[in-house]
Short mmCIF file of C-alpha atoms in Angstrom, two decimals:
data_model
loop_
_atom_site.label_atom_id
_atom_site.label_comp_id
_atom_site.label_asym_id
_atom_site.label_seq_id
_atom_site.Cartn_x
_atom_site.Cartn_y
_atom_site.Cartn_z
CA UNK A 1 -4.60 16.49 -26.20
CA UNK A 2 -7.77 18.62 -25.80
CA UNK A 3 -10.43 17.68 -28.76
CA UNK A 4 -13.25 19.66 -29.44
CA UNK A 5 -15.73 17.19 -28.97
CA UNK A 6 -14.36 17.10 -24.94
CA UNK A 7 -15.48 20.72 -24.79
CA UNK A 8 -18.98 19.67 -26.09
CA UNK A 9 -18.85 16.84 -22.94
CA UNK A 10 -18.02 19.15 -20.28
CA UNK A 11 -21.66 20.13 -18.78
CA UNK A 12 -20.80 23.15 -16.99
CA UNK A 13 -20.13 24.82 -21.08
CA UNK A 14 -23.35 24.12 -22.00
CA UNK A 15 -22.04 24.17 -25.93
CA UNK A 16 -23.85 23.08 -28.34
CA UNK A 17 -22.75 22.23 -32.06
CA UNK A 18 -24.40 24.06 -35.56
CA UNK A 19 -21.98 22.47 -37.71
CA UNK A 20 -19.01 20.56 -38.25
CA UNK A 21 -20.16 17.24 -36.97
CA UNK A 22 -17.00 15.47 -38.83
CA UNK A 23 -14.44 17.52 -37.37
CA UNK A 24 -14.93 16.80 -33.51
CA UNK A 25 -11.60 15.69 -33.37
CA UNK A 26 -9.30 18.76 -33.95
CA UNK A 27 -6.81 19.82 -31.62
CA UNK A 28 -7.67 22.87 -29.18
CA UNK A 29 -4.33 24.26 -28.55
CA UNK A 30 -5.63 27.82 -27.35
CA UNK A 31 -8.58 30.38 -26.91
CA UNK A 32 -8.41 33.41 -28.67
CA UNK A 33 -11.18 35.86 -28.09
CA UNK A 34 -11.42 38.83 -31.10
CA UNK A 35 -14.20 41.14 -32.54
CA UNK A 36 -12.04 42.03 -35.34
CA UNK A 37 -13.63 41.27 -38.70
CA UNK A 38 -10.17 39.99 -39.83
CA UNK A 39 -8.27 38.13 -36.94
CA UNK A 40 -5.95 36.17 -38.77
CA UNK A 41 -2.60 38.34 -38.34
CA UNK A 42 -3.03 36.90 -34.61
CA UNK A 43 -3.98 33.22 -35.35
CA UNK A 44 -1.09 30.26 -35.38
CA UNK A 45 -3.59 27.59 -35.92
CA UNK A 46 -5.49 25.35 -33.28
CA UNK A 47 -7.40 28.41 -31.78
CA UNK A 48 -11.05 27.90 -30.31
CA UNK A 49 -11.59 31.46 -31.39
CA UNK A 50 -14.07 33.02 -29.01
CA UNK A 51 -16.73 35.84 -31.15
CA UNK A 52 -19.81 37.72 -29.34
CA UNK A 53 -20.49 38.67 -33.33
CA UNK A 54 -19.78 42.41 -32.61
CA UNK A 55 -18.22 42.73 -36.46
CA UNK A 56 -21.11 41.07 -37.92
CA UNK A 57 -23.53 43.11 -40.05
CA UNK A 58 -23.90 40.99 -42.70
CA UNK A 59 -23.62 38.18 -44.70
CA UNK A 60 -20.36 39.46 -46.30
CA UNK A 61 -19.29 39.95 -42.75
CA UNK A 62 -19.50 36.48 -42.37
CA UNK A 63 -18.03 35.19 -45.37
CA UNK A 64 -14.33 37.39 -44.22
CA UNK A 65 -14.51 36.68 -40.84
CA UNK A 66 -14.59 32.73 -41.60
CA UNK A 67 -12.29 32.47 -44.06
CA UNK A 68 -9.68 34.38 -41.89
CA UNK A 69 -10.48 31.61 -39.79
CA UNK A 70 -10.30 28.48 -42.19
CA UNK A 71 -7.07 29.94 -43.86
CA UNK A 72 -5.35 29.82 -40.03
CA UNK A 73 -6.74 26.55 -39.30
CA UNK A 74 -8.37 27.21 -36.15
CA UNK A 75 -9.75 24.34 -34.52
CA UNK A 76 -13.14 25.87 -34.48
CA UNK A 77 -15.50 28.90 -33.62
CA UNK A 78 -17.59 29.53 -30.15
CA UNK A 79 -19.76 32.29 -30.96
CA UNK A 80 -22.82 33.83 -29.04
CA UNK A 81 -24.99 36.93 -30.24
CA UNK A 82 -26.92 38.68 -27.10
CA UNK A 83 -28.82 40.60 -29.90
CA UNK A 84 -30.34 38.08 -31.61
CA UNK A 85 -31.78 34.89 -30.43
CA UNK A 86 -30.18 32.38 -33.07
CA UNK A 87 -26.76 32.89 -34.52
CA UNK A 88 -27.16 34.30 -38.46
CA UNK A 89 -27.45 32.00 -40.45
CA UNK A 90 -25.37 33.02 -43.00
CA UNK A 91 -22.62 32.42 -40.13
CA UNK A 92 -23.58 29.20 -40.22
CA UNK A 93 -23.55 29.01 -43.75
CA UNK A 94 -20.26 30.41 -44.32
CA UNK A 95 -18.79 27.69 -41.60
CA UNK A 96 -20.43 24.73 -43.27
CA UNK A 97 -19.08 26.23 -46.79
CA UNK A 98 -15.01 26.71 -45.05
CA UNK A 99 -14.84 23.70 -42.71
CA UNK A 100 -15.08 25.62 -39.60
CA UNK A 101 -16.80 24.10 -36.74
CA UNK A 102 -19.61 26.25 -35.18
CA UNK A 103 -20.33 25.92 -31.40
CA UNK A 104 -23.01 28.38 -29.95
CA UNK A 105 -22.24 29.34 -26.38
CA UNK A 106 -25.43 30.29 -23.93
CA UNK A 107 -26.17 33.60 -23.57
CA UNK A 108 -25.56 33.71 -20.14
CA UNK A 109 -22.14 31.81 -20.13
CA UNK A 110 -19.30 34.32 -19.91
CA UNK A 111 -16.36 33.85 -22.23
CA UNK A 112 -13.88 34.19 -19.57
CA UNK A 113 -15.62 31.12 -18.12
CA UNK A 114 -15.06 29.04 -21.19
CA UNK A 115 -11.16 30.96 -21.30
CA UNK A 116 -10.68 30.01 -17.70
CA UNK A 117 -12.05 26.12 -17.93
CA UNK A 118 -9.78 25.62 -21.36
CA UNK A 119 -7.14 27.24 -19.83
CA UNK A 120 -6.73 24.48 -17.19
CA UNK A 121 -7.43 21.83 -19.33
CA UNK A 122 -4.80 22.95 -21.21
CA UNK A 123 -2.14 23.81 -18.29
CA UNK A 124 -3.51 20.07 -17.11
CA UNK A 125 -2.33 18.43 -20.61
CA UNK A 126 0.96 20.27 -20.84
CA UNK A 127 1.78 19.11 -16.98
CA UNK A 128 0.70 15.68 -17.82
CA UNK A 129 3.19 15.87 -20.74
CA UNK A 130 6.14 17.41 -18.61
CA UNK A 131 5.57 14.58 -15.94
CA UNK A 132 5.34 11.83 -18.87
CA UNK A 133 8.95 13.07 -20.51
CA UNK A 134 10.26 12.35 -17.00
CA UNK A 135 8.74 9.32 -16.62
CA UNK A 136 9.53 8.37 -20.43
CA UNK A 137 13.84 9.59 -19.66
CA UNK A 138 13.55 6.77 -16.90
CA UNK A 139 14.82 9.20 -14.60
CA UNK A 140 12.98 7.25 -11.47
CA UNK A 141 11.04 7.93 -8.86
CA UNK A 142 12.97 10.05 -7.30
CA UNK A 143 12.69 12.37 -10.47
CA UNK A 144 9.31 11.92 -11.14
CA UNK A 145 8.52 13.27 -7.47
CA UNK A 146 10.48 16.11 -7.40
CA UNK A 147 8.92 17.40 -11.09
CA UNK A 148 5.13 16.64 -9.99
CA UNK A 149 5.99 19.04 -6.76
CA UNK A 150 6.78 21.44 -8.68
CA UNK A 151 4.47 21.60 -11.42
CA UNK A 152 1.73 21.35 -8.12
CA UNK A 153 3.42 23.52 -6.12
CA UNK A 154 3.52 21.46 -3.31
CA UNK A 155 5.70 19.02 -1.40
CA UNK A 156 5.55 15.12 -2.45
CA UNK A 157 5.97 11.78 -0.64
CA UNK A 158 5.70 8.53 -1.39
CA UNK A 159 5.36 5.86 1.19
CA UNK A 160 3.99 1.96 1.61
CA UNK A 161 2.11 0.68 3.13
CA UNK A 162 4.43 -0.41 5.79
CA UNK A 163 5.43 3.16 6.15
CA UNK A 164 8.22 3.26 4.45
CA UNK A 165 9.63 6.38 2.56
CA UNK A 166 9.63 5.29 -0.56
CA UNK A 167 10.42 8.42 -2.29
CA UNK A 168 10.30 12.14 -1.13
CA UNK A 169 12.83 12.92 1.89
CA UNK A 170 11.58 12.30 5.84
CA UNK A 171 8.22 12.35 6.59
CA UNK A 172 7.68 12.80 10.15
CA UNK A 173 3.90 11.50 10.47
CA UNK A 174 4.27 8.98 8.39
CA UNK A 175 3.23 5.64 9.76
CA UNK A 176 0.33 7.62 10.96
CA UNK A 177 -1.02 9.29 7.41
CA UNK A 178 -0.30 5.31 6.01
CA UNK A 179 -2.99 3.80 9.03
CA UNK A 180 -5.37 6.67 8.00
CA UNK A 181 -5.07 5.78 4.20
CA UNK A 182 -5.95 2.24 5.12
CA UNK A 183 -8.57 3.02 7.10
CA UNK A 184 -10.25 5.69 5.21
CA UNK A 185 -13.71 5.33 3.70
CA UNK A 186 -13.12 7.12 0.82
CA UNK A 187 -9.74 8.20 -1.10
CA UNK A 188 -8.18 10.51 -2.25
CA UNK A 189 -8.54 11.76 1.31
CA UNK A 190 -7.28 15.28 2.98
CA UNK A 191 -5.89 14.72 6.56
CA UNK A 192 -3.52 16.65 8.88
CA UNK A 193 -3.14 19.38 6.24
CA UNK A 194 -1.97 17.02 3.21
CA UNK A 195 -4.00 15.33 0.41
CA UNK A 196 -3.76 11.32 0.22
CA UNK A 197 -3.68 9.19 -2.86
CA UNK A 198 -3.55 5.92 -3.68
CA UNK A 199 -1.15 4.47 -6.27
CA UNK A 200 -2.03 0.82 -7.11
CA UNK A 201 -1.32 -1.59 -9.45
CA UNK A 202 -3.92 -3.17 -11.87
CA UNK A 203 -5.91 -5.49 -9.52
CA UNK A 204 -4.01 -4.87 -6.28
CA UNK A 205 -5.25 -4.13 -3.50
CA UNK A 206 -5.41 -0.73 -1.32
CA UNK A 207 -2.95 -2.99 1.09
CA UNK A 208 -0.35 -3.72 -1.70
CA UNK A 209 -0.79 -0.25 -3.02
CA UNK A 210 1.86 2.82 -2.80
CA UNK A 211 0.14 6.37 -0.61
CA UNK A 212 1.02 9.13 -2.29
CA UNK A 213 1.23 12.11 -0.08
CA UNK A 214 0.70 15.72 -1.82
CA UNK A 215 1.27 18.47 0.67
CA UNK A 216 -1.34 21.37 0.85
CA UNK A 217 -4.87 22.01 -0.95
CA UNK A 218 -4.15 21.12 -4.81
CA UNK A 219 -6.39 20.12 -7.58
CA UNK A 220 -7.96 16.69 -7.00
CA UNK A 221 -7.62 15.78 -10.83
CA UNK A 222 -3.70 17.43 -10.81
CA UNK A 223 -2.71 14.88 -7.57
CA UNK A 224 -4.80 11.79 -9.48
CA UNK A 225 -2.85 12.54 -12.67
CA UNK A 226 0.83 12.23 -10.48
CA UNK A 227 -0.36 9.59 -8.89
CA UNK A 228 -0.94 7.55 -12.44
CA UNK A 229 2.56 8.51 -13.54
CA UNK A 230 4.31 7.24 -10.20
CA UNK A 231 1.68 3.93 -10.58
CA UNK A 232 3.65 3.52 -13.96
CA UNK A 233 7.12 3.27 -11.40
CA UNK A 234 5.36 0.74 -9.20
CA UNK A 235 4.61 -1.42 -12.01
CA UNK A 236 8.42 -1.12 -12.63
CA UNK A 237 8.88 -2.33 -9.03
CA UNK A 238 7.23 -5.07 -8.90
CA UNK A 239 7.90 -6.36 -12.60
CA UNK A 240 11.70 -6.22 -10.96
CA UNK A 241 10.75 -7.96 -7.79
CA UNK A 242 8.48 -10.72 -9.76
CA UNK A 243 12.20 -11.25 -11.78
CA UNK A 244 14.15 -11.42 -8.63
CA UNK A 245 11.11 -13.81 -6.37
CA UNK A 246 11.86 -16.28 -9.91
CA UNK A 247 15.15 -17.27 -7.72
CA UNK A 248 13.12 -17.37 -4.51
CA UNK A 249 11.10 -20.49 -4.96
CA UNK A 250 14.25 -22.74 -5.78
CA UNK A 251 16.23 -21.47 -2.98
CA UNK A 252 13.78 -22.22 -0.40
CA UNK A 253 13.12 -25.88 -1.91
CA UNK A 254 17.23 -26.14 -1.66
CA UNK A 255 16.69 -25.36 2.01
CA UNK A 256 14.09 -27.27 2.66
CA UNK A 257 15.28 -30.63 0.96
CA UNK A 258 18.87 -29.80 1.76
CA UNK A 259 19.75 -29.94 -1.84
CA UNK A 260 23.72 -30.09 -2.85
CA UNK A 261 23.00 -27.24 -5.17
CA UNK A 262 22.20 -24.81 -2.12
CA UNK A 263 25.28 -22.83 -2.67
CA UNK A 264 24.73 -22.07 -6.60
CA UNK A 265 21.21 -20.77 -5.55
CA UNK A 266 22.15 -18.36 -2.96
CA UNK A 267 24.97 -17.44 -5.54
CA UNK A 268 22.31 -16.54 -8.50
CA UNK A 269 20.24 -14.62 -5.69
CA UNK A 270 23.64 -12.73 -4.72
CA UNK A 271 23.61 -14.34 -1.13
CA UNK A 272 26.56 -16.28 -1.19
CA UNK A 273 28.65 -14.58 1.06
CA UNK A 274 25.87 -12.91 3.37
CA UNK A 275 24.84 -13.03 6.96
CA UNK A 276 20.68 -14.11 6.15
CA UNK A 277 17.51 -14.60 8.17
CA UNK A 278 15.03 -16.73 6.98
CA UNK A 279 11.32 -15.99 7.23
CA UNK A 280 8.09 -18.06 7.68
CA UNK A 281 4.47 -16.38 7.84
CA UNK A 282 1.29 -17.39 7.94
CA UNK A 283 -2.40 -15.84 8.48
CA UNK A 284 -5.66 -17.28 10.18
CA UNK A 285 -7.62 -17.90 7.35
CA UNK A 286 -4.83 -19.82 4.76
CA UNK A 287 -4.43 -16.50 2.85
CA UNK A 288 -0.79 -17.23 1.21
CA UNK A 289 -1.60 -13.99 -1.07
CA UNK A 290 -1.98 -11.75 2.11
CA UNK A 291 1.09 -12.96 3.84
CA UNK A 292 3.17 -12.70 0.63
CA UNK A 293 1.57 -8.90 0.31
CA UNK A 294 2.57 -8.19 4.04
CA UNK A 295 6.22 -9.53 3.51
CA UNK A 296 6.63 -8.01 0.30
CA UNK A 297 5.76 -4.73 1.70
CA UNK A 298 7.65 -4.96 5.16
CA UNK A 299 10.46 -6.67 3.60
CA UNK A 300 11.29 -4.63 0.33
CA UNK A 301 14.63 -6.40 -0.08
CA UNK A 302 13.40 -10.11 0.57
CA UNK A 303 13.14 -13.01 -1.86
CA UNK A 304 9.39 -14.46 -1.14
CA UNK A 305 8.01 -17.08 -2.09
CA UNK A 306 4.65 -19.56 -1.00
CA UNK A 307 5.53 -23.34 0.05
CA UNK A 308 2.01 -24.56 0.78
CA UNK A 309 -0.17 -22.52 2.89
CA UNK A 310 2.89 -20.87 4.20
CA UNK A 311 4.79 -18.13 2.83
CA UNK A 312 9.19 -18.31 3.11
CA UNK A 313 11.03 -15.34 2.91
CA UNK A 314 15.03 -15.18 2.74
CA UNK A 315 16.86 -11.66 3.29
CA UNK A 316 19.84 -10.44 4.17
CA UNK A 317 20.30 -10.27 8.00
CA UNK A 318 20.56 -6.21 7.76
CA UNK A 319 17.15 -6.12 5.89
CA UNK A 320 15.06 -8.24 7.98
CA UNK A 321 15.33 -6.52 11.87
CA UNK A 322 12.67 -8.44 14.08
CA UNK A 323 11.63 -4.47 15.24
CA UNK A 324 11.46 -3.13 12.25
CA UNK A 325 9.44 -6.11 10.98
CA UNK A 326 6.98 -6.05 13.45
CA UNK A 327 6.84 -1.96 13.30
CA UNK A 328 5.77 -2.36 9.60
CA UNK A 329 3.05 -4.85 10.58
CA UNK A 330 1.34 -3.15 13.09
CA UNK A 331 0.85 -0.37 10.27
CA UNK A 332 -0.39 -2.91 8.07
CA UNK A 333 -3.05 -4.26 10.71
CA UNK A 334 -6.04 -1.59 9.69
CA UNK A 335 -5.61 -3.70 5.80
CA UNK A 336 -5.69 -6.97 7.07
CA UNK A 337 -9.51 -7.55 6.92
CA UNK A 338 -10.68 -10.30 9.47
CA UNK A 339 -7.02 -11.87 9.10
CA UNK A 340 -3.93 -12.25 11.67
CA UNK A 341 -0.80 -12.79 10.31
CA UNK A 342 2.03 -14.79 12.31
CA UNK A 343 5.63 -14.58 11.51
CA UNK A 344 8.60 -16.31 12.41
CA UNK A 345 12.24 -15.09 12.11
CA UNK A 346 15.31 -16.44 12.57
CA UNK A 347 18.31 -15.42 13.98
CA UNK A 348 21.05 -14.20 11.91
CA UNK A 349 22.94 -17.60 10.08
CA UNK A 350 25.62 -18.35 7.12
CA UNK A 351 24.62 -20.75 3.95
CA UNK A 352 25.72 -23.84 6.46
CA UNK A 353 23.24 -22.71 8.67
CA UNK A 354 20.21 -22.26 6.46
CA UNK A 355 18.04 -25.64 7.16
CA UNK A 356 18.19 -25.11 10.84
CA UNK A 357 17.13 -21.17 10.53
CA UNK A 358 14.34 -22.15 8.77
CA UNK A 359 13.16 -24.79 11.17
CA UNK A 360 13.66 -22.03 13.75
CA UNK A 361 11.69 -19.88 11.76
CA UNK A 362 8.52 -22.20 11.93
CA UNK A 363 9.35 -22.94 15.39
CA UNK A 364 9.11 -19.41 16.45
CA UNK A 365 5.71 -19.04 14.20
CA UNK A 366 3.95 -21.41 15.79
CA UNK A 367 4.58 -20.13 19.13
CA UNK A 368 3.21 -17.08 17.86
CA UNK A 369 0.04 -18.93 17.81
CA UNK A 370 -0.44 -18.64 20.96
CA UNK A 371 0.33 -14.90 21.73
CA UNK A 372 -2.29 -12.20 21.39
CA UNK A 373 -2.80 -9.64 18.54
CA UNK A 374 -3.62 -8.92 14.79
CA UNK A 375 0.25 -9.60 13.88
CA UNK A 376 2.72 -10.74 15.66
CA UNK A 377 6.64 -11.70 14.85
CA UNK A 378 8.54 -13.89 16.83
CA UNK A 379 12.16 -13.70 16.35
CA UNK A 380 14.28 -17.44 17.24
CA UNK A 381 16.97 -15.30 19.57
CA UNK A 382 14.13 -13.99 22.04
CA UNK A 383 13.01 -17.83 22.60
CA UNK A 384 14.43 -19.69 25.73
CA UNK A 385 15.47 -23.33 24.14
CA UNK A 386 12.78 -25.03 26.07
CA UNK A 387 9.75 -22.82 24.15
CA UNK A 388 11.51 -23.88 20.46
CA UNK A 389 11.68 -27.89 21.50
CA UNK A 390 7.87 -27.26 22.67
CA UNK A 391 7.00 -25.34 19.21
CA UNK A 392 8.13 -28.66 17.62
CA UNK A 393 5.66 -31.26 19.27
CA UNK A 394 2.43 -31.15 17.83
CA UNK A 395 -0.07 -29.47 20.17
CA UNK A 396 -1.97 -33.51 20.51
CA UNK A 397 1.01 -34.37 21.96
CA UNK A 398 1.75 -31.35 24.37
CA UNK A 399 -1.98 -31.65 25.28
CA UNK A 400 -1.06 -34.89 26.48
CA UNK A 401 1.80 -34.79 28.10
CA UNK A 402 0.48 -32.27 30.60
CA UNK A 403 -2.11 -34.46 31.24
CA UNK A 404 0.13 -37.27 31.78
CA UNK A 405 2.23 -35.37 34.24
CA UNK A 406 -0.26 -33.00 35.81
CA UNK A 407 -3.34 -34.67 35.60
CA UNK A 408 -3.88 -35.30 39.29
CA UNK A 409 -3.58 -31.60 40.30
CA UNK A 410 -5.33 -30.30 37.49
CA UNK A 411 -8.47 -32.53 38.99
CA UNK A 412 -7.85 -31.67 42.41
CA UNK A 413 -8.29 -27.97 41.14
CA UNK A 414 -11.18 -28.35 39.29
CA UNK A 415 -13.20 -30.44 42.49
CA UNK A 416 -11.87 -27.97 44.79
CA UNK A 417 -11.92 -24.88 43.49
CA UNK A 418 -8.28 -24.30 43.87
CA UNK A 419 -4.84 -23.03 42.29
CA UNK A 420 -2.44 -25.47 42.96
CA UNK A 421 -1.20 -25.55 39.17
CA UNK A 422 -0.73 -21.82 39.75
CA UNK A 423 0.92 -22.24 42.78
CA UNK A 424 3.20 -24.97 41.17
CA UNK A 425 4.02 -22.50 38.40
CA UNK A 426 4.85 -19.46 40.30
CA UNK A 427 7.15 -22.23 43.16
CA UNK A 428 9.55 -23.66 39.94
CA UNK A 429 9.72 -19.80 38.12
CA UNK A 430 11.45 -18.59 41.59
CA UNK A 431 13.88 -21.39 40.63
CA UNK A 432 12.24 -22.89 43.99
CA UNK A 433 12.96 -20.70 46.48
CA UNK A 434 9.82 -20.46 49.17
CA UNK A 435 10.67 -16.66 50.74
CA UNK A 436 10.54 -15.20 46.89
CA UNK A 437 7.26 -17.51 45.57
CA UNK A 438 5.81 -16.89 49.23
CA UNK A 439 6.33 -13.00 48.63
CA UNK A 440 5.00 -13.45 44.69
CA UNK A 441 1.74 -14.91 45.65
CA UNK A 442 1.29 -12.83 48.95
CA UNK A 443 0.82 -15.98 51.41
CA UNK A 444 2.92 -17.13 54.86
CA UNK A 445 5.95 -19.74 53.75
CA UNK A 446 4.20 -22.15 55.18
CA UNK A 447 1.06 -21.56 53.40
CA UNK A 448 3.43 -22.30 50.57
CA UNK A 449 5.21 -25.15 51.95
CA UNK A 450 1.69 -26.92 52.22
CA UNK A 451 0.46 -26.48 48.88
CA UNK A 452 3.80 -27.59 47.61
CA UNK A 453 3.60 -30.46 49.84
CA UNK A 454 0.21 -31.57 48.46
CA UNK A 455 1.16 -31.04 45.10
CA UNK A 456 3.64 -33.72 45.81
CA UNK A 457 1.46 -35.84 47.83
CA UNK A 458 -1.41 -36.01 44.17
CA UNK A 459 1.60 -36.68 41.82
CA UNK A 460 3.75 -38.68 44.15
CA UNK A 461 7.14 -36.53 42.95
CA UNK A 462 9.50 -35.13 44.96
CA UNK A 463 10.27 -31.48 44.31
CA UNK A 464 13.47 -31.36 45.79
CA UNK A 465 14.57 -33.48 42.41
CA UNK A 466 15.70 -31.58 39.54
CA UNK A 467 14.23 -33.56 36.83
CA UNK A 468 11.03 -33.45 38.45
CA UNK A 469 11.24 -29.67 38.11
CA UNK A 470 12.25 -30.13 34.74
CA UNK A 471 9.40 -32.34 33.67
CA UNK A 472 6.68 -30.21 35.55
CA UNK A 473 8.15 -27.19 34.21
CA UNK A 474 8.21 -28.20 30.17
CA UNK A 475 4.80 -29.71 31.20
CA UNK A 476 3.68 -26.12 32.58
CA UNK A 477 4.82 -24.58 29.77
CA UNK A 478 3.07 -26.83 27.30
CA UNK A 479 -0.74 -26.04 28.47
#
């Protein structure tokens, strides 16, 4: 709805008001331009009638030409005369006496400035009104999308910030156009030929926000105004995920304490009869919000829920692929802030097999601790059995067992400047063999054969054994 007193806030008008102080809020529905000295065959009502005074001679003049006007209803009169320096004051007079209000325009402001910048507020409104009937049919997103492209005349997207599609048909530079919206300075932001906008909720944050994606040069104000609407479908969202993470938080403490009632729970989540993966993240810093945000986003399908200072997530086996999880993330990574997030996943389990999934969950976590990067997901069926047992001993205690067992040659190395640990490690990966350790570390066999020897000699083992192997091995492994 366009009021007259917006007109007298836009600067670039210049307007300025003679009378009608108490009417500012009338409805503009149209500008009508006339120099007849009766226009009202042509007026429907809600006019800003637009007058350079060229029927004006005098005060009857006046007294016709605003009645016309009052008896149509017009929302008000923008007058200028170029021959005079004040408008006639029996104009003025005659508006005051009918109820019309009077805005003077500059004499240097063109009317078909003032017809053009109505004109688009006008087109804006009736858009905005178009877009809000879709939105108000609960026709979706889908919907929604389609109508704002073509009342902009341009292609739509919407996508998370995980790159998914979330609306709007394939995208090919997607996960790109999502890393520069998180990285930009300023948004809305024009990049590889398309215009990017955010789409939050109240009080999220740009990394829990939807990117909408408006092909071509449009109207900044035009792609903000879409954007609102499909904000008003992501509040939908996640009012509907907030419903469905209410089941979350009891299902996980059914895992976790191996509750009887584990089967009801997965049957009011709609689980029962699933294959599921069970999730466990964590970042740097103790943010449970952030991790929740990141699984949320990468995991649209998941229940998620914060035990702690870690966040569980349980999804359905085909919703939770270790690549496609740790795709999402690394599009995330520009929103993380100072924060690394580590996730574990498990592999794919029935109800029965729920505890143990989400022990190998953690399991796989932690060893994620000690892997490189900004994110990083590690998934239970790419872990060798000997790396999960390790996960579960508490780092004191894996600190100390190599100690225990390699003390000796870990001294020996640091007197001597040597690598006999490395030498060790390389000997027991080539299952023992000298000719392919020999080869991997580029020295003679029996180079080889006397560093093995005097690793031997400093822990007084024989390597030939295989639980020596063993125990230097898992000992290896734990540093």
């Amino acid at each position: 709805m366009l009021l007259l007193r917006t007109l007298l806030q836009m600067p670039e008008l210049r307007l300025s008001l003679h009378t009608g102080e108490d009417q500012l809020d009338r409805t503009v529905t149209r500008v009508y331009g006339t120099e007849l000295p009766d226009p009202s065959r042509y007026l429907s009502g809600g006019e800003l009638v637009l007058s350079g005074l060229l029927w004006h001679h005098g005060p009857q003049d006046s007294e016709t030409f605003v009645r016309s006007l009052a008896t149509a209803h017009v929302a008000g009169l923008a007058a200028s005369d170029t021959g005079h320096q004040d408008l006639p004051p029996d104009l003025v007079d005659a508006c005051e006496r009918h109820h019309v209000p009077l805005l003077e325009v500059p004499v240097d402001l063109s009317f078909a400035t003032i017809t053009e910048r109505v004109s688009m507020e006008l087109v804006g409104l009736s858009r905005h009104r178009r877009l809000l009937n879709v939105v108000a049919e609960g026709s979706g997103l889908p919907a929604l999308l389609l109508a704002g492209g073509h009342e902009l005349g341009a292609s739509c997207w919407v996508l998370s910030t995980a790159g998914r599609v979330v609306a709007g048909g394939e995208l090919p530079d997607r996960l790109s156009l999502v890393k520069e919206f998180l990285q930009a300075d300023r948004l809305p932001k024009t990049v590889k030929g398309v215009t990017l906008v955010p789409v939050s909720e109240r009080g999220g944050t740009r990394l829990t926000s939807w990117v909408l994606v408006v092909g071509g040069s449009v109207p900044p104000e035009a792609a903000a105004e879409l954007a609102s609407l499909v904000a008003l479908e992501r509040l939908r969202e996640a009012q509907g995920r907030q419903i469905e993470n209410r089941t979350a938080a009891p299902l996980v403490s059914a895992v976790l304490s191996g509750s009887p009632d584990l089967e009801s729970r997965l049957a009011a989540a709609g689980l029962e009869h699933a294959q599921l993966r069970v999730i466990s993240a964590v970042t740097s810093d103790q943010r449970t919000d952030l991790a929740a945000a990141v699984l949320e986003e990468a995991l649209p399908q998941a229940l998620v829920t914060p035990v702690g200072d870690t966040v569980y997530a349980v999804a359905k086996a085909g919703d939770a692929r270790p690549d496609d999880l740790r795709e999402a993330m690394r599009v995330m990574e520009p929103g993380l802030g100072s924060s690394r997030v580590l996730v574990g996943i498990s592999s794919p389990v029935t109800s029965r097999g729920l505890r143990g999934a989400l022990e190998e969950a953690t399991h796989a976590r932690r060893l994620g601790e000690r892997r490189g990067g900004r994110t990083c997901v590690v998934a239970g069926e790419e872990i060798a059995l000997h790396q999960l047992l390790l996960a579960g001993v508490p780092e004191e205690l894996r600190t100390s067992l190599r100690r225990r067992l390699l003390g000796p040659v870990l001294d020996y190395d640091a007197e001597h400047g040597s690598d006999l640990v490395g030498t060790l490690k390389v000997f027991l990966d080539c299952s023992g063999s000298w000719t392919a350790a020999a080869a991997r570390l580029h020295v003679h066999v029996n180079t080889l054969r006397y560093r093995v020897g005097r690793v031997e000699e400093l822990l007084g083992t024989d390597l030939a054994e295989f639980e020596a192997r063993v125990d230097l091995f898992l000992a290896l492994q734990a540093g």
